Amino acid sequence: MQRCKRIKELRAAIRVKRHAGQHIVLVPTMGNLHDGHISLVRKAREISDFVVVSIFVNPLQFGENEDLDNYPRTLEEDQAKLQREGASVLFLPDANEMYPDGQQDLTRVSVPKFNAMLCGVSRPVHFDGVTTVVNKLFNIVQPDSAVFGEKDFQQLFLIRKMVKDLSLPVEVVGAPIMREKDGLAMSSRNNYLSDSERNIAPALSRVLQETKERCAGKGKDLELLRQAELQANTVLKEIGFDIDYVQIRDADTLLAPALETKQLVLLAAATLGSTRLIDNMTFSAD
Ligand code: PAF
């Protein structure tokens, strides 16, 4: 596995493969790789032999009071895992390489409306930071495909919309959520949970699963969906979560469900102590 810290170096490594007709797949990450990330790399390897993985803790997507400085950084372990999984190139830029003129007056990519709902309400700068860095990574790597996890459902939605709106020549591939044995969606932020919080955390997926079972196939009953959201909210609060939102949306539009909705998504964000967890489940409306 080749390691590149500079954009120039990375482009040179990719150019050779592109000229040889190789399909280029990108897996953008912020490091601290767990089995969820590894599943993205495996999905990428199913698409092509030439897989570029980036590790960059993107300052642009962290708000002022968020965990940028404490975000777990485990480069040695990450490299060993990527080597084992057969990644071809690891791109490891620093902030100066990505944002040489600083962040203040940076050109940004913004997906309006959808960046301000759900997680965007409590994290107002987050999604513009994500779409800006992903767009930049697409420009640097020029991948044919890029793989993202479905755990960040809203992020994946925004990236797909950005790609469509800007006619970017990248196929965006989603990879299913990876869960611990007790159902907790894998996340680097799970490391922040205390032992007692870790015991409570799987209740998030359990309540989502129960809510999904209650609503699956009943998507035309908009009142039932609303009641189910409220009940999930109450139950999670009683268990000890500080709820950001629990909402059922049309999975294709991310808007409120309507009678013509085909696929629904139940999304939740909730905090335990100081750890913010997100999860989602999709199901058919009919
Ligand atoms: O999902 C993530 O890890 C990040 O938001 C991403 C897509 C790598 C952009 O920094």
mmCIF file of C-alpha atoms in Angstrom, residues 20 33 64 74 78 84 95-96 100 110 119 132 137 148 166 168 171 189 197 216 268 282:
data_model
loop_
_atom_site.group_PDB
_atom_site.id
_atom_site.type_symbol
_atom_site.label_atom_id
_atom_site.label_comp_id
_atom_site.label_asym_id
_atom_site.label_seq_id
_atom_site.Cartn_x
_atom_site.Cartn_y
_atom_site.Cartn_z
ATOM 1 C CA ALA A 20 -3.824 1.677 -17.641
ATOM 2 C CA LEU A 33 -11.200 2.542 11.421
ATOM 3 C CA GLU A 64 -16.968 25.196 17.620
ATOM 4 C CA THR A 74 -5.231 5.744 15.510
ATOM 5 C CA ASP A 78 -5.585 2.068 10.678
ATOM 6 C CA ARG A 84 -4.551 -6.308 5.422
ATOM 7 C CA ALA A 95 -5.200 20.589 6.969
ATOM 8 C CA ASN A 96 -2.573 22.736 5.290
ATOM 9 C CA PRO A 100 -3.632 25.983 2.079
ATOM 10 C CA SER A 110 -23.544 23.638 0.116
ATOM 11 C CA CYS A 119 -28.674 16.646 12.122
ATOM 12 C CA THR A 132 -17.011 20.699 0.591
ATOM 13 C CA LEU A 137 -11.589 14.694 -2.536
ATOM 14 C CA PHE A 148 -19.996 5.735 1.887
ATOM 15 C CA LEU A 166 -23.151 19.300 -10.082
ATOM 16 C CA LEU A 168 -20.000 14.958 -10.997
ATOM 17 C CA GLU A 171 -20.946 6.620 -8.959
ATOM 18 C CA ARG A 189 -17.752 7.906 18.701
ATOM 19 C CA GLU A 197 -23.572 4.428 28.767
ATOM 20 C CA ALA A 216 -43.602 -1.227 8.118
ATOM 21 C CA ALA A 268 -32.618 9.245 15.119
ATOM 22 C CA THR A 282 -35.351 1.922 6.180
#
